[in-house]
Short mmCIF file of C-alpha atoms and ligand atoms in Angstrom, two decimals:
data_model
loop_
_atom_site.label_atom_id
_atom_site.label_comp_id
_atom_site.label_asym_id
_atom_site.label_seq_id
_atom_site.Cartn_x
_atom_site.Cartn_y
_atom_site.Cartn_z
CA MET A 1 9.95 -11.13 -29.94
CA ILE A 2 8.68 -9.98 -26.51
CA ASP A 3 5.19 -8.47 -26.42
CA ALA A 4 5.01 -4.72 -26.09
CA ILE A 5 3.68 -3.32 -22.79
CA GLY A 6 1.01 -0.65 -22.37
CA ILE A 7 0.31 1.07 -19.08
CA ALA A 8 -3.23 2.22 -18.24
CA GLY A 9 -3.18 5.14 -15.79
CA ALA A 10 -0.54 7.79 -15.45
CA GLY A 11 -0.28 8.31 -11.75
CA ARG A 12 2.42 7.47 -9.17
CA VAL A 13 2.39 3.67 -9.46
CA ALA A 14 1.93 3.68 -13.25
CA GLN A 15 4.94 5.96 -13.76
CA ALA A 16 7.16 4.24 -11.17
CA MET A 17 6.35 0.76 -12.51
CA GLY A 18 6.73 1.99 -16.10
CA ARG A 19 10.19 3.45 -15.47
CA LEU A 20 11.40 0.41 -13.62
CA LEU A 21 10.01 -2.01 -16.22
CA LEU A 22 11.90 -0.10 -18.86
CA GLU A 23 15.07 0.02 -16.81
CA ARG A 24 14.84 -3.80 -16.30
CA GLY A 25 14.58 -4.45 -20.07
CA PHE A 26 10.83 -4.75 -20.53
CA PRO A 27 9.55 -3.28 -23.85
CA VAL A 28 7.28 -0.51 -22.52
CA ASN A 29 5.55 1.01 -25.50
CA CYS A 30 2.78 3.37 -24.32
CA ILE A 31 1.03 4.93 -21.31
CA ALA A 32 -2.62 6.15 -21.20
CA SER A 33 -4.55 8.63 -19.15
CA ARG A 34 -7.84 10.52 -19.56
CA ASP A 35 -5.76 13.68 -19.67
CA PRO A 36 -3.42 13.88 -22.71
CA GLU A 37 -1.08 16.29 -20.89
CA GLN A 38 -0.78 13.90 -17.94
CA ALA A 39 -0.14 10.98 -20.31
CA PHE A 40 2.60 13.01 -21.99
CA ALA A 41 4.19 13.99 -18.67
CA ALA A 42 4.12 10.31 -17.55
CA ALA A 43 5.62 9.13 -20.87
CA THR A 44 8.39 11.75 -20.52
CA PHE A 45 9.11 10.54 -16.97
CA ILE A 46 9.33 6.89 -18.06
CA GLY A 47 11.58 7.86 -21.05
CA GLY A 48 12.67 5.44 -23.79
CA GLY A 49 10.36 6.95 -26.40
CA VAL A 50 7.18 5.68 -24.66
CA HIS A 51 4.04 7.01 -26.43
CA ALA A 52 1.24 8.96 -24.68
CA VAL A 53 -2.13 7.49 -25.75
CA ASP A 54 -5.65 7.29 -24.43
CA TYR A 55 -7.25 4.18 -22.91
CA SER A 56 -9.03 3.15 -26.11
CA GLU A 57 -5.70 3.06 -28.04
CA ILE A 58 -3.71 0.83 -25.69
CA ALA A 59 -4.66 -2.53 -27.21
CA ARG A 60 -3.47 -1.38 -30.63
CA HIS A 61 0.04 -0.74 -29.29
CA ALA A 62 0.48 -3.48 -26.67
CA ARG A 63 -0.28 -7.20 -25.97
CA ARG A 64 0.55 -6.83 -22.28
CA ILE A 65 -1.27 -4.25 -20.24
CA LEU A 66 -0.58 -2.97 -16.70
CA ILE A 67 -3.59 -1.19 -15.16
CA ALA A 68 -2.72 1.22 -12.33
CA VAL A 69 -5.76 3.39 -11.78
CA PRO A 70 -7.71 4.05 -8.55
CA ASP A 71 -9.39 0.88 -7.22
CA SER A 72 -12.85 2.29 -8.05
CA ALA A 73 -11.82 2.82 -11.71
CA VAL A 74 -10.21 -0.63 -12.48
CA ALA A 75 -13.38 -2.21 -13.87
CA ASP A 76 -14.31 0.95 -15.86
CA VAL A 77 -10.87 1.20 -17.44
CA SER A 78 -10.87 -2.50 -18.26
CA ASN A 79 -14.30 -1.98 -19.95
CA LEU A 80 -12.86 0.90 -21.99
CA ILE A 81 -9.93 -1.20 -23.19
CA ALA A 82 -12.20 -4.18 -23.91
CA ASP A 83 -14.79 -2.06 -25.83
CA ALA A 84 -12.07 -0.55 -27.98
CA GLY A 85 -11.41 -4.08 -29.32
CA ILE A 86 -8.86 -6.48 -27.83
CA ARG A 87 -8.18 -10.19 -28.50
CA GLY A 88 -5.90 -12.16 -26.20
CA GLY A 89 -2.77 -10.90 -24.47
CA ILE A 90 -2.24 -10.37 -20.74
CA ALA A 91 -3.54 -7.73 -18.29
CA LEU A 92 -2.57 -7.13 -14.68
CA HIS A 93 -3.89 -4.57 -12.23
CA THR A 94 -2.09 -3.12 -9.19
CA CYS A 95 -5.05 -2.85 -6.76
CA GLY A 96 -4.54 -4.61 -3.37
CA THR A 97 -8.09 -5.59 -2.44
CA GLN A 98 -9.59 -6.73 -5.74
CA GLY A 99 -8.68 -9.94 -7.54
CA PRO A 100 -8.39 -10.77 -11.24
CA ASP A 101 -12.22 -10.74 -11.46
CA ALA A 102 -12.08 -6.94 -11.57
CA LEU A 103 -10.86 -7.41 -15.17
CA ARG A 104 -13.85 -9.55 -16.13
CA SER A 105 -14.56 -7.66 -19.35
CA LEU A 106 -11.02 -8.30 -20.56
CA MET A 107 -11.30 -12.03 -19.63
CA ASP A 108 -14.41 -12.14 -21.84
CA HIS A 109 -12.15 -11.05 -24.72
CA GLY A 110 -9.67 -13.87 -24.20
CA VAL A 111 -7.18 -11.81 -22.17
CA SER A 112 -5.27 -13.68 -19.48
CA CYS A 113 -5.90 -11.59 -16.33
CA GLY A 114 -4.18 -11.18 -13.01
CA THR A 115 -2.89 -8.84 -10.33
CA ILE A 116 0.45 -7.51 -9.20
CA HIS A 117 0.04 -5.45 -6.04
CA PRO A 118 3.25 -3.85 -4.76
CA LEU A 119 3.34 -4.07 -0.97
CA GLN A 120 4.92 -0.61 -0.84
CA THR A 121 3.96 3.02 -0.32
CA ILE A 122 4.52 5.27 -3.30
CA VAL A 123 4.02 8.96 -2.62
CA ASN A 124 5.45 10.10 -5.96
CA ALA A 125 6.83 8.51 -9.10
CA LYS A 126 10.51 9.21 -8.43
CA GLN A 127 10.40 7.82 -4.86
CA GLY A 128 8.42 4.86 -6.22
CA VAL A 129 11.11 3.75 -8.66
CA GLY A 130 13.54 3.15 -5.78
CA ALA A 131 10.97 1.85 -3.33
CA LEU A 132 9.60 -0.83 -5.74
CA ARG A 133 12.98 -2.51 -5.94
CA GLY A 134 13.03 -5.44 -3.52
CA CYS A 135 9.50 -5.02 -2.18
CA ALA A 136 6.91 -7.88 -2.00
CA PHE A 137 4.27 -8.27 -4.73
CA ALA A 138 0.92 -10.01 -4.23
CA VAL A 139 0.24 -11.81 -7.48
CA ASP A 140 -2.80 -13.73 -8.67
CA GLY A 141 -4.45 -14.77 -11.91
CA ASP A 142 -4.44 -17.49 -14.54
CA GLY A 143 -1.32 -19.12 -15.99
CA PRO A 144 0.15 -16.50 -18.37
CA ALA A 145 -0.84 -13.60 -16.10
CA ILE A 146 0.80 -15.18 -13.04
CA ARG A 147 3.91 -16.02 -15.04
CA TRP A 148 4.23 -12.37 -16.24
CA ALA A 149 3.58 -11.01 -12.72
CA GLU A 150 6.24 -13.34 -11.28
CA GLU A 151 8.71 -12.34 -14.00
CA ILE A 152 8.17 -8.64 -13.13
CA ALA A 153 8.60 -9.38 -9.40
CA ALA A 154 11.81 -11.32 -10.06
CA LYS A 155 13.20 -8.54 -12.31
CA PHE A 156 12.40 -6.04 -9.52
CA GLU A 157 14.25 -8.36 -7.07
CA GLY A 158 11.02 -8.69 -5.10
CA GLU A 159 9.33 -11.43 -3.14
CA VAL A 160 6.18 -13.05 -4.50
CA LEU A 161 3.10 -13.43 -2.25
CA ARG A 162 0.21 -15.63 -3.39
CA ILE A 163 -2.96 -14.45 -1.62
CA PRO A 164 -6.24 -16.27 -2.46
CA GLN A 165 -8.77 -13.84 -3.91
CA HIS A 166 -11.20 -14.11 -0.94
CA LEU A 167 -8.38 -13.20 1.51
CA ARG A 168 -7.12 -10.15 -0.45
CA PRO A 169 -9.19 -7.61 1.58
CA LEU A 170 -7.57 -9.03 4.81
CA TYR A 171 -4.13 -8.86 3.27
CA HIS A 172 -4.71 -5.30 2.13
CA ALA A 173 -6.19 -4.25 5.50
CA GLY A 174 -2.86 -5.45 7.03
CA ALA A 175 -0.93 -3.40 4.48
CA VAL A 176 -3.01 -0.31 5.26
CA MET A 177 -2.44 -0.73 8.95
CA ALA A 178 1.34 -1.13 8.48
CA SER A 179 1.58 2.03 6.38
CA ASN A 180 -1.40 4.42 6.41
CA TYR A 181 -2.31 3.77 10.02
CA LEU A 182 1.26 4.15 11.14
CA VAL A 183 1.14 7.62 9.49
CA GLY A 184 -2.09 8.26 11.42
CA LEU A 185 -0.50 7.19 14.65
CA VAL A 186 2.53 9.40 14.17
CA GLY A 187 0.21 12.36 13.18
CA ALA A 188 -1.73 11.81 16.42
CA ALA A 189 1.51 11.61 18.46
CA GLN A 190 2.62 14.94 16.93
CA HIS A 191 -0.73 16.44 17.81
CA LEU A 192 -0.32 15.44 21.48
CA MET A 193 3.28 16.76 21.49
CA GLU A 194 1.98 20.08 20.19
CA MET A 195 -0.66 20.14 22.90
CA ALA A 196 2.22 19.64 25.36
CA GLY A 197 3.90 22.71 23.95
CA VAL A 198 6.39 21.21 21.47
CA GLY A 199 6.24 22.95 18.07
CA ARG A 200 5.16 21.01 14.95
CA ASN A 201 8.60 20.77 13.30
CA GLY A 202 10.26 20.33 16.69
CA SER A 203 7.91 17.40 17.55
CA LEU A 204 8.86 15.42 14.44
CA ARG A 205 12.52 16.03 15.04
CA ALA A 206 12.17 14.96 18.65
CA LEU A 207 10.14 11.86 17.81
CA ALA A 208 12.52 10.76 15.01
CA PRO A 209 15.07 8.75 17.10
CA LEU A 210 12.19 7.05 19.02
CA LEU A 211 10.41 6.18 15.76
CA ARG A 212 13.55 4.90 14.04
CA THR A 213 14.64 2.80 17.01
CA THR A 214 11.13 1.34 17.41
CA LEU A 215 10.91 0.35 13.72
CA GLU A 216 14.43 -1.10 13.82
CA ASN A 217 13.59 -3.18 16.90
CA ILE A 218 10.31 -4.37 15.32
CA LEU A 219 12.06 -5.38 12.14
CA LYS A 220 15.08 -7.02 13.86
CA GLN A 221 13.29 -8.80 16.73
CA GLY A 222 9.57 -8.84 15.89
CA PRO A 223 6.81 -6.73 17.49
CA LEU A 224 6.55 -8.79 20.76
CA ALA A 225 10.21 -8.37 21.65
CA ALA A 226 10.10 -4.70 20.64
CA LEU A 227 7.34 -3.82 23.06
CA THR A 228 8.18 -1.49 26.02
CA GLY A 229 6.12 1.12 27.89
CA PRO A 230 3.49 1.38 30.64
CA ILE A 231 1.16 -1.34 29.33
CA GLU A 232 3.99 -3.83 28.95
CA ARG A 233 5.17 -2.96 32.52
CA GLY A 234 1.64 -3.07 33.96
CA ASP A 235 1.77 0.61 35.10
CA VAL A 236 -1.98 1.12 35.56
CA GLU A 237 -1.64 4.66 37.02
CA THR A 238 0.35 5.90 34.05
CA VAL A 239 -2.31 4.69 31.65
CA ALA A 240 -4.99 6.31 33.76
CA ALA A 241 -3.07 9.61 33.79
CA HIS A 242 -2.77 9.47 29.95
CA LEU A 243 -6.51 8.98 29.67
CA ARG A 244 -7.32 11.89 31.99
CA ALA A 245 -5.01 14.18 29.98
CA LEU A 246 -6.44 12.87 26.68
CA SER A 247 -9.90 14.10 27.64
CA ASN A 248 -8.80 17.48 26.11
CA ALA A 249 -7.58 15.87 22.89
CA PRO A 250 -9.69 15.37 19.76
CA GLU A 251 -12.13 12.51 20.20
CA GLN A 252 -10.65 10.37 17.42
CA ILE A 253 -7.20 10.50 19.10
CA GLN A 254 -8.82 9.31 22.32
CA HIS A 255 -10.41 6.39 20.44
CA LEU A 256 -7.11 5.63 18.74
CA TYR A 257 -5.24 5.56 22.07
CA ARG A 258 -7.82 3.21 23.59
CA ALA A 259 -8.05 0.87 20.57
CA ALA A 260 -4.33 0.66 20.00
CA GLY A 261 -3.84 0.16 23.74
CA LEU A 262 -6.11 -2.87 23.79
CA GLU A 263 -4.02 -4.50 21.07
CA VAL A 264 -0.83 -3.65 22.95
CA LEU A 265 -2.42 -5.18 26.07
CA GLN A 266 -2.88 -8.47 24.23
CA MET A 267 0.80 -8.41 23.28
CA ALA A 268 1.83 -7.60 26.87
CA LEU A 269 -0.22 -10.60 28.08
CA ALA A 270 1.57 -12.79 25.54
CA ARG A 271 4.81 -11.40 26.96
CA GLY A 272 3.81 -12.52 30.46
CA LEU A 273 2.00 -9.52 32.02
CA ALA A 274 0.14 -10.65 35.17
CA ALA A 275 -3.65 -10.92 35.11
CA SER A 276 -4.31 -8.35 37.81
CA PRO A 277 -2.66 -5.26 36.25
CA ALA A 278 -3.92 -6.39 32.81
CA THR A 279 -7.51 -6.44 34.06
CA SER A 280 -7.15 -2.93 35.56
CA ILE A 281 -5.56 -1.56 32.37
CA GLU A 282 -8.30 -3.11 30.29
CA ARG A 283 -10.92 -1.46 32.49
CA GLU A 284 -9.18 1.91 32.07
CA LEU A 285 -8.91 1.53 28.29
CA ARG A 286 -12.54 0.45 27.87
CA GLY A 287 -13.63 3.30 30.20
CA ASN A 288 -15.55 1.10 32.64
N1 LIG B 301 0.30 4.78 -4.17
C1 LIG B 301 0.56 3.69 -3.47
O1 LIG B 301 1.24 3.69 -2.43
C2 LIG B 301 0.07 2.33 -3.98
C3 LIG B 301 0.74 1.21 -3.54
C4 LIG B 301 0.35 -0.07 -3.97
C5 LIG B 301 -0.70 -0.14 -4.89
N2 LIG B 301 -1.37 0.99 -5.33
C6 LIG B 301 -2.44 0.78 -6.27
O2 LIG B 301 -2.10 1.31 -7.56
C7 LIG B 301 -3.26 1.86 -8.19
C8 LIG B 301 -2.95 3.30 -8.57
O3 LIG B 301 -2.65 4.05 -7.42
P1 LIG B 301 -1.84 5.41 -7.50
O4 LIG B 301 -1.45 5.78 -6.09
O5 LIG B 301 -0.83 5.37 -8.55
O6 LIG B 301 -3.00 6.40 -8.00
P2 LIG B 301 -2.85 7.89 -8.58
O7 LIG B 301 -1.45 8.41 -8.38
O8 LIG B 301 -3.98 8.64 -8.01
O9 LIG B 301 -3.09 7.67 -10.16
C9 LIG B 301 -4.24 7.18 -10.61
C10 LIG B 301 -4.25 7.31 -12.17
O10 LIG B 301 -5.51 6.80 -12.62
C11 LIG B 301 -6.16 7.74 -13.46
N3 LIG B 301 -7.56 7.82 -13.07
C12 LIG B 301 -8.13 8.46 -12.01
N4 LIG B 301 -9.42 8.28 -11.95
C13 LIG B 301 -9.76 7.57 -13.04
C14 LIG B 301 -10.97 7.11 -13.51
N5 LIG B 301 -12.13 7.27 -12.87
N6 LIG B 301 -10.96 6.41 -14.69
C15 LIG B 301 -9.80 6.19 -15.35
N7 LIG B 301 -8.58 6.65 -14.89
C16 LIG B 301 -8.57 7.28 -13.74
C17 LIG B 301 -5.50 9.04 -13.24
O11 LIG B 301 -5.22 9.69 -14.47
P3 LIG B 301 -6.26 10.57 -15.25
O12 LIG B 301 -7.21 11.24 -14.25
O13 LIG B 301 -5.42 11.55 -15.93
O14 LIG B 301 -6.95 9.62 -16.16
C18 LIG B 301 -4.14 8.75 -12.67
O15 LIG B 301 -3.18 8.74 -13.64
C19 LIG B 301 -4.48 1.73 -7.18
O16 LIG B 301 -5.18 0.59 -7.51
C20 LIG B 301 -3.74 1.55 -5.85
O17 LIG B 301 -4.49 0.77 -4.92
C21 LIG B 301 -0.97 2.21 -4.91
#
């Protein structure tokens, strides 16, 4: 008999993981939230007769618990579950930065604890169900927790990453740069397009082929081979013209251009950019 699964949290990741677990044959039994209506809506989304409960009831219904609440609430929710009375079983959380220690109160009750962080962006539950298939999962924890996390990753056709606990913040900073900061860069690019007279919707449409081709090149050939543009060519004057024009743009976009440019400059050097234009570009980007 396979242990029943309870999900703590009823947001995007909780619902998407819950639906996919059920689809892949895992016995999802219940889902909990502070808000009974949200728990009910999440249970309905997952389907399969999953019960809506509150956090204090989970351990009565399930021996395996998946905790998908905001990072700042992981320890509090694990305290709630522990205080309600739990003995043994397995608990995993989905936070990227924290390790199994965030579930300390459950460990103290004999629960095997670990993490399963999907290296994916989930903007809503429905999109998440598709996006979780085949993504990478950072797993950690003690024996039974790791085995369950790896079983889930395998059933989701995903890759397993083993990140030591002290390196998880670095791993997660990388994930944030690849996703959230990419969103920030595109938002800033749209802002500059608008300043140049291209409408908001028109700017995204116009940027779309450039964005797609850039991502395809990065994924096919790696970032170094995908690099083009004025810094890679050593066009100092073009960079200087950008910076003069950017003096009218919001300050954070100017900082972004300069900081991202310095990273691109390192890549251009690795690609063989000569020292002389590199030094001039660096001086422009640093503003000295
Ligand atoms: N979204 C992503 O792209 C993504 C990707 C990978 C990993 N993750 C991780 O997955 C976890 C959940 O993220 P999410 O995007 O699914 O969040 P979310 O959509 O905001 O959902 C969070 C859930 O936690 C509950 N909650 C909120 N504050 C709480 C509190 N103080 N105490 C107890 N419960 C609380 C909320 O329900 P109630 O308020 O009704 O209780 C809600 O159901 C996070 O650790 C996040 O780092 C997210």
